PDB file of C-alpha atoms in Angstrom:
ATOM      1  CA  UNK Z  27     340.537   0.098 166.679  1.00 60.00           C
ATOM      2  CA  UNK Z  28     342.500   2.722 164.762  1.00 74.00           C
ATOM      3  CA  UNK Z  29     339.939   5.297 163.482  1.00 81.00           C
ATOM      4  CA  UNK Z  30     342.880   7.298 162.573  1.00 85.00           C
ATOM      5  CA  UNK Z  31     344.208   5.713 159.274  1.00 88.00           C
ATOM      6  CA  UNK Z  32     341.840   4.087 156.707  1.00 90.00           C
ATOM      7  CA  UNK Z  33     343.911   2.464 153.857  1.00 89.00           C
ATOM      8  CA  UNK Z  34     347.064   4.539 155.128  1.00 89.00           C
ATOM      9  CA  UNK Z  35     345.066   7.966 154.783  1.00 90.00           C
ATOM     10  CA  UNK Z  36     343.549  10.258 157.547  1.00 93.00           C
ATOM     11  CA  UNK Z  37     340.289   8.833 158.451  1.00 93.00           C
ATOM     12  CA  UNK Z  38     338.969  12.113 159.501  1.00 95.00           C
ATOM     13  CA  UNK Z  39     337.975  13.487 155.954  1.00 92.00           C
ATOM     14  CA  UNK Z  40     335.929  10.739 155.203  1.00 93.00           C
ATOM     15  CA  UNK Z  41     334.178  10.578 158.420  1.00 96.00           C
ATOM     16  CA  UNK Z  42     333.799  14.238 158.411  1.00 96.00           C
ATOM     17  CA  UNK Z  43     331.985  14.027 155.203  1.00 95.00           C
ATOM     18  CA  UNK Z  44     329.811  11.470 156.155  1.00 96.00           C
ATOM     19  CA  UNK Z  45     328.660  13.235 159.297  1.00 97.00           C
ATOM     20  CA  UNK Z  46     328.357  16.691 157.382  1.00 97.00           C
ATOM     21  CA  UNK Z  47     325.680  14.621 155.079  1.00 97.00           C
ATOM     22  CA  UNK Z  48     324.035  12.637 157.870  1.00 98.00           C
ATOM     23  CA  UNK Z  49     323.336  14.715 160.594  1.00 98.00           C
ATOM     24  CA  UNK Z  50     321.538  17.240 158.617  1.00 98.00           C
ATOM     25  CA  UNK Z  51     319.953  14.204 157.139  1.00 98.00           C
ATOM     26  CA  UNK Z  52     318.927  12.518 160.375  1.00 98.00           C
ATOM     27  CA  UNK Z  53     317.782  16.023 161.676  1.00 98.00           C
ATOM     28  CA  UNK Z  54     315.459  17.016 158.561  1.00 97.00           C
ATOM     29  CA  UNK Z  55     314.052  13.194 159.102  1.00 97.00           C
ATOM     30  CA  UNK Z  56     313.324  13.598 162.591  1.00 97.00           C
ATOM     31  CA  UNK Z  57     311.413  17.202 162.298  1.00 96.00           C
ATOM     32  CA  UNK Z  58     309.348  15.361 159.254  1.00 95.00           C
ATOM     33  CA  UNK Z  59     308.491  12.444 161.401  1.00 94.00           C
ATOM     34  CA  UNK Z  60     307.850  14.402 164.464  1.00 93.00           C
ATOM     35  CA  UNK Z  61     305.672  16.598 162.631  1.00 91.00           C
ATOM     36  CA  UNK Z  62     303.604  13.738 160.757  1.00 88.00           C
ATOM     37  CA  UNK Z  63     303.642  10.635 162.978  1.00 83.00           C
ATOM     38  CA  UNK Z  64     302.394   8.565 160.205  1.00 84.00           C
ATOM     39  CA  UNK Z  65     305.505   9.050 158.399  1.00 90.00           C
ATOM     40  CA  UNK Z  66     307.621   7.935 161.230  1.00 88.00           C
ATOM     41  CA  UNK Z  67     305.313   4.744 161.434  1.00 85.00           C
ATOM     42  CA  UNK Z  68     306.068   4.131 157.539  1.00 89.00           C
ATOM     43  CA  UNK Z  69     309.722   4.558 157.993  1.00 91.00           C
ATOM     44  CA  UNK Z  70     309.734   2.021 160.722  1.00 89.00           C
ATOM     45  CA  UNK Z  71     313.279   1.314 162.259  1.00 95.00           C
ATOM     46  CA  UNK Z  72     314.978   3.449 159.763  1.00 97.00           C
ATOM     47  CA  UNK Z  73     314.635   6.820 161.663  1.00 96.00           C
ATOM     48  CA  UNK Z  74     316.014   5.503 164.989  1.00 97.00           C
ATOM     49  CA  UNK Z  75     318.752   3.628 162.683  1.00 98.00           C
ATOM     50  CA  UNK Z  76     319.406   6.650 161.124  1.00 98.00           C
ATOM     51  CA  UNK Z  77     320.012   8.287 164.650  1.00 98.00           C
ATOM     52  CA  UNK Z  78     322.474   5.508 165.829  1.00 98.00           C
ATOM     53  CA  UNK Z  79     324.539   5.584 162.654  1.00 98.00           C
ATOM     54  CA  UNK Z  80     324.713   9.300 162.889  1.00 98.00           C
ATOM     55  CA  UNK Z  81     325.840   9.400 166.499  1.00 98.00           C
ATOM     56  CA  UNK Z  82     328.644   6.274 165.776  1.00 98.00           C
ATOM     57  CA  UNK Z  83     329.441   8.286 162.716  1.00 97.00           C
ATOM     58  CA  UNK Z  84     330.024  11.714 165.137  1.00 98.00           C
ATOM     59  CA  UNK Z  85     332.094   9.889 167.660  1.00 97.00           C
ATOM     60  CA  UNK Z  86     334.148   8.461 165.102  1.00 96.00           C
ATOM     61  CA  UNK Z  87     334.741  11.762 163.263  1.00 97.00           C
ATOM     62  CA  UNK Z  88     335.680  13.190 166.613  1.00 96.00           C
ATOM     63  CA  UNK Z  89     338.086  10.417 167.628  1.00 96.00           C
ATOM     64  CA  UNK Z  90     339.715  10.462 164.479  1.00 96.00           C
ATOM     65  CA  UNK Z  91     339.982  14.426 164.398  1.00 95.00           C
ATOM     66  CA  UNK Z  92     341.788  14.027 167.910  1.00 94.00           C
ATOM     67  CA  UNK Z  93     344.060  11.529 166.093  1.00 94.00           C
ATOM     68  CA  UNK Z  94     345.004  13.995 163.320  1.00 94.00           C
ATOM     69  CA  UNK Z  95     345.207  16.830 165.179  1.00 93.00           C
ATOM     70  CA  UNK Z  96     348.281  15.063 167.209  1.00 92.00           C
ATOM     71  CA  UNK Z  97     349.725  14.484 163.698  1.00 92.00           C
ATOM     72  CA  UNK Z  98     349.480  17.878 161.953  1.00 92.00           C
ATOM     73  CA  UNK Z  99     351.249  21.265 162.159  1.00 92.00           C
ATOM     74  CA  UNK Z 100     349.959  23.351 165.147  1.00 92.00           C
ATOM     75  CA  UNK Z 101     347.915  26.582 164.404  1.00 94.00           C
ATOM     76  CA  UNK Z 102     344.992  28.513 165.865  1.00 95.00           C
ATOM     77  CA  UNK Z 103     342.671  27.553 163.174  1.00 95.00           C
ATOM     78  CA  UNK Z 104     343.497  23.944 163.920  1.00 95.00           C
ATOM     79  CA  UNK Z 105     343.134  24.618 167.432  1.00 96.00           C
ATOM     80  CA  UNK Z 106     339.758  26.024 167.279  1.00 96.00           C
ATOM     81  CA  UNK Z 107     338.220  23.430 164.851  1.00 96.00           C
ATOM     82  CA  UNK Z 108     339.659  20.703 167.368  1.00 95.00           C
ATOM     83  CA  UNK Z 109     337.936  22.517 170.306  1.00 97.00           C
ATOM     84  CA  UNK Z 110     334.703  22.881 168.692  1.00 97.00           C
ATOM     85  CA  UNK Z 111     334.555  18.975 167.000  1.00 95.00           C
ATOM     86  CA  UNK Z 112     333.376  17.433 170.519  1.00 96.00           C
ATOM     87  CA  UNK Z 113     330.782  19.905 170.823  1.00 97.00           C
ATOM     88  CA  UNK Z 114     328.599  18.017 168.122  1.00 98.00           C
ATOM     89  CA  UNK Z 115     328.590  14.769 170.241  1.00 98.00           C
ATOM     90  CA  UNK Z 116     326.014  16.049 172.511  1.00 98.00           C
ATOM     91  CA  UNK Z 117     323.706  16.905 169.685  1.00 98.00           C
ATOM     92  CA  UNK Z 118     324.118  13.628 167.927  1.00 98.00           C
ATOM     93  CA  UNK Z 119     323.266  11.756 171.346  1.00 98.00           C
ATOM     94  CA  UNK Z 120     320.032  14.230 171.203  1.00 98.00           C
ATOM     95  CA  UNK Z 121     319.070  13.674 167.859  1.00 98.00           C
ATOM     96  CA  UNK Z 122     319.777   9.590 168.436  1.00 98.00           C
ATOM     97  CA  UNK Z 123     317.299   9.746 171.554  1.00 98.00           C
ATOM     98  CA  UNK Z 124     314.520  11.715 169.828  1.00 97.00           C
ATOM     99  CA  UNK Z 125     314.455   9.507 166.766  1.00 97.00           C
ATOM    100  CA  UNK Z 126     313.821   6.611 169.161  1.00 95.00           C
ATOM    101  CA  UNK Z 127     311.032   8.899 170.824  1.00 93.00           C
ATOM    102  CA  UNK Z 128     309.386  10.015 167.649  1.00 93.00           C
ATOM    103  CA  UNK Z 129     309.561   6.579 166.362  1.00 92.00           C
ATOM    104  CA  UNK Z 130     307.945   5.185 169.702  1.00 89.00           C
ATOM    105  CA  UNK Z 131     305.045   7.797 169.271  1.00 88.00           C
ATOM    106  CA  UNK Z 132     304.494   7.113 165.955  1.00 83.00           C
ATOM    107  CA  UNK Z 133     303.985   3.482 166.968  1.00 81.00           C
ATOM    108  CA  UNK Z 134     302.151   4.078 169.832  1.00 78.00           C
ATOM    109  CA  UNK Z 135     300.015   6.484 167.540  1.00 62.00           C
ATOM    110  CA  UNK Z 136     299.333   3.717 164.814  1.00 55.00           C
ATOM    111  CA  UNK Z 137     298.501   1.110 167.381  1.00 54.00           C
ATOM    112  CA  UNK Z 138     295.938   3.190 168.826  1.00 54.00           C
ATOM    113  CA  UNK Z 139     294.206   4.117 165.712  1.00 56.00           C
ATOM    114  CA  UNK Z 140     294.213   0.226 165.017  1.00 54.00           C
ATOM    115  CA  UNK Z 141     292.541  -0.648 168.309  1.00 51.00           C
ATOM    116  CA  UNK Z 142     288.677  -1.218 168.374  1.00 54.00           C
ATOM    117  CA  UNK Z 143     286.883   1.758 169.862  1.00 53.00           C
ATOM    118  CA  UNK Z 144     290.494   3.715 169.978  1.00 49.00           C
ATOM    119  CA  UNK Z 145     289.229   6.190 172.168  1.00 49.00           C
ATOM    120  CA  UNK Z 146     288.185   3.218 175.235  1.00 44.00           C
ATOM    121  CA  UNK Z 147     289.173   4.005 178.551  1.00 44.00           C
ATOM    122  CA  UNK Z 148     291.416   0.845 178.973  1.00 46.00           C
ATOM    123  CA  UNK Z 149     292.528  -2.235 177.630  1.00 47.00           C
ATOM    124  CA  UNK Z 150     289.384  -4.298 179.767  1.00 45.00           C
ATOM    125  CA  UNK Z 151     287.108  -1.713 177.889  1.00 45.00           C
ATOM    126  CA  UNK Z 152     288.632  -2.338 174.720  1.00 47.00           C
ATOM    127  CA  UNK Z 153     290.537   0.705 174.383  1.00 53.00           C
ATOM    128  CA  UNK Z 154     293.940   2.397 174.758  1.00 58.00           C
ATOM    129  CA  UNK Z 155     295.795   1.673 177.796  1.00 72.00           C
ATOM    130  CA  UNK Z 156     296.963   4.987 179.587  1.00 72.00           C
ATOM    131  CA  UNK Z 157     300.329   4.855 178.697  1.00 66.00           C
ATOM    132  CA  UNK Z 158     299.069   4.750 174.870  1.00 68.00           C
ATOM    133  CA  UNK Z 159     296.675   7.595 175.729  1.00 70.00           C
ATOM    134  CA  UNK Z 160     299.294   9.909 177.277  1.00 70.00           C
ATOM    135  CA  UNK Z 161     301.807   9.216 174.517  1.00 65.00           C
ATOM    136  CA  UNK Z 162     299.380   9.805 171.551  1.00 65.00           C
ATOM    137  CA  UNK Z 163     297.872  12.942 173.187  1.00 79.00           C
ATOM    138  CA  UNK Z 164     298.610  16.234 171.440  1.00 81.00           C
ATOM    139  CA  UNK Z 165     300.318  18.095 174.396  1.00 87.00           C
ATOM    140  CA  UNK Z 166     303.120  15.532 174.473  1.00 86.00           C
ATOM    141  CA  UNK Z 167     303.171  15.298 170.443  1.00 86.00           C
ATOM    142  CA  UNK Z 168     303.715  19.260 170.440  1.00 92.00           C
ATOM    143  CA  UNK Z 169     306.406  18.940 173.018  1.00 93.00           C
ATOM    144  CA  UNK Z 170     308.236  16.262 171.176  1.00 91.00           C
ATOM    145  CA  UNK Z 171     307.797  18.225 167.723  1.00 93.00           C
ATOM    146  CA  UNK Z 172     309.359  21.366 169.684  1.00 96.00           C
ATOM    147  CA  UNK Z 173     312.396  19.629 171.201  1.00 97.00           C
ATOM    148  CA  UNK Z 174     313.003  17.582 167.759  1.00 96.00           C
ATOM    149  CA  UNK Z 175     312.949  21.304 165.808  1.00 97.00           C
ATOM    150  CA  UNK Z 176     315.220  22.700 168.297  1.00 98.00           C
ATOM    151  CA  UNK Z 177     317.740  19.775 168.428  1.00 98.00           C
ATOM    152  CA  UNK Z 178     317.640  19.430 164.883  1.00 97.00           C
ATOM    153  CA  UNK Z 179     318.468  23.087 164.028  1.00 98.00           C
ATOM    154  CA  UNK Z 180     320.968  23.055 166.844  1.00 98.00           C
ATOM    155  CA  UNK Z 181     322.780  20.252 165.207  1.00 98.00           C
ATOM    156  CA  UNK Z 182     322.508  21.589 161.977  1.00 98.00           C
ATOM    157  CA  UNK Z 183     324.034  24.588 162.980  1.00 98.00           C
ATOM    158  CA  UNK Z 184     326.584  23.021 165.153  1.00 98.00           C
ATOM    159  CA  UNK Z 185     327.755  20.973 161.898  1.00 97.00           C
ATOM    160  CA  UNK Z 186     327.769  24.018 159.828  1.00 97.00           C
ATOM    161  CA  UNK Z 187     330.230  25.858 162.094  1.00 98.00           C
ATOM    162  CA  UNK Z 188     332.396  23.006 162.939  1.00 97.00           C
ATOM    163  CA  UNK Z 189     332.897  22.305 159.095  1.00 96.00           C
ATOM    164  CA  UNK Z 190     333.525  26.016 158.562  1.00 96.00           C
ATOM    165  CA  UNK Z 191     336.366  25.870 161.113  1.00 96.00           C
ATOM    166  CA  UNK Z 192     337.814  22.681 159.551  1.00 95.00           C
ATOM    167  CA  UNK Z 193     337.467  23.924 156.044  1.00 94.00           C
ATOM    168  CA  UNK Z 194     339.505  27.139 157.294  1.00 95.00           C
ATOM    169  CA  UNK Z 195     342.049  25.391 159.207  1.00 93.00           C
ATOM    170  CA  UNK Z 196     342.675  22.891 156.209  1.00 92.00           C
ATOM    171  CA  UNK Z 197     342.416  25.396 153.226  1.00 90.00           C
ATOM    172  CA  UNK Z 198     343.119  29.041 154.395  1.00 89.00           C
ATOM    173  CA  UNK Z 199     346.246  30.469 152.801  1.00 83.00           C
ATOM    174  CA  UNK Z 200     346.614  27.232 150.839  1.00 82.00           C
ATOM    175  CA  UNK Z 201     345.422  27.801 147.254  1.00 82.00           C
ATOM    176  CA  UNK Z 202     345.520  30.539 144.753  1.00 81.00           C
ATOM    177  CA  UNK Z 203     342.340  32.316 143.241  1.00 83.00           C
ATOM    178  CA  UNK Z 204     343.750  32.373 140.026  1.00 86.00           C
ATOM    179  CA  UNK Z 205     344.592  29.498 137.676  1.00 85.00           C
ATOM    180  CA  UNK Z 206     347.662  27.188 137.649  1.00 79.00           C
ATOM    181  CA  UNK Z 207     349.115  24.815 135.469  1.00 71.00           C
ATOM    182  CA  UNK Z 208     348.809  24.186 131.442  1.00 75.00           C
ATOM    183  CA  UNK Z 209     345.006  25.752 131.329  1.00 61.00           C
ATOM    184  CA  UNK Z 210     346.317  28.863 131.971  1.00 59.00           C
TER     185      UNK Z 210
END
């Protein structure tokens, strides 16, 4: 599949704009769902699907960027941007893994609340299984929240850094600060 061209034009700008929106949106949704498991449960599969779509979009953005890099004039700004681009993939993978984990924790917490005697010792006693109890324990949720926040903030910072370097590579020295054309 050629992700370099879409309708005869470079696909990278299209993918970039999608990633610039979806990565922070997914990071925000992850943080909210990690903080409020009930929100994760209400969102259902939306959270992990967002994580997956974000990951796929980041990979497409990186691949199309590598394709475009081979077809534009070489410069230090383009080189810097191209070197930074693949650095978002690990963050996107972490976002995806954590969206699945937080979604599962939300489901486990909801399941445990619905069980008769939700604090029981085991399935035979009509209570939660050991896995359910451990997964819904406060320390597990706190660790998930801290990791989710670190990954969310890291992913957003990385998107900003890569986007800034890409904007500089595309636009630095290529426009005038004064108006041009008939409106002068």
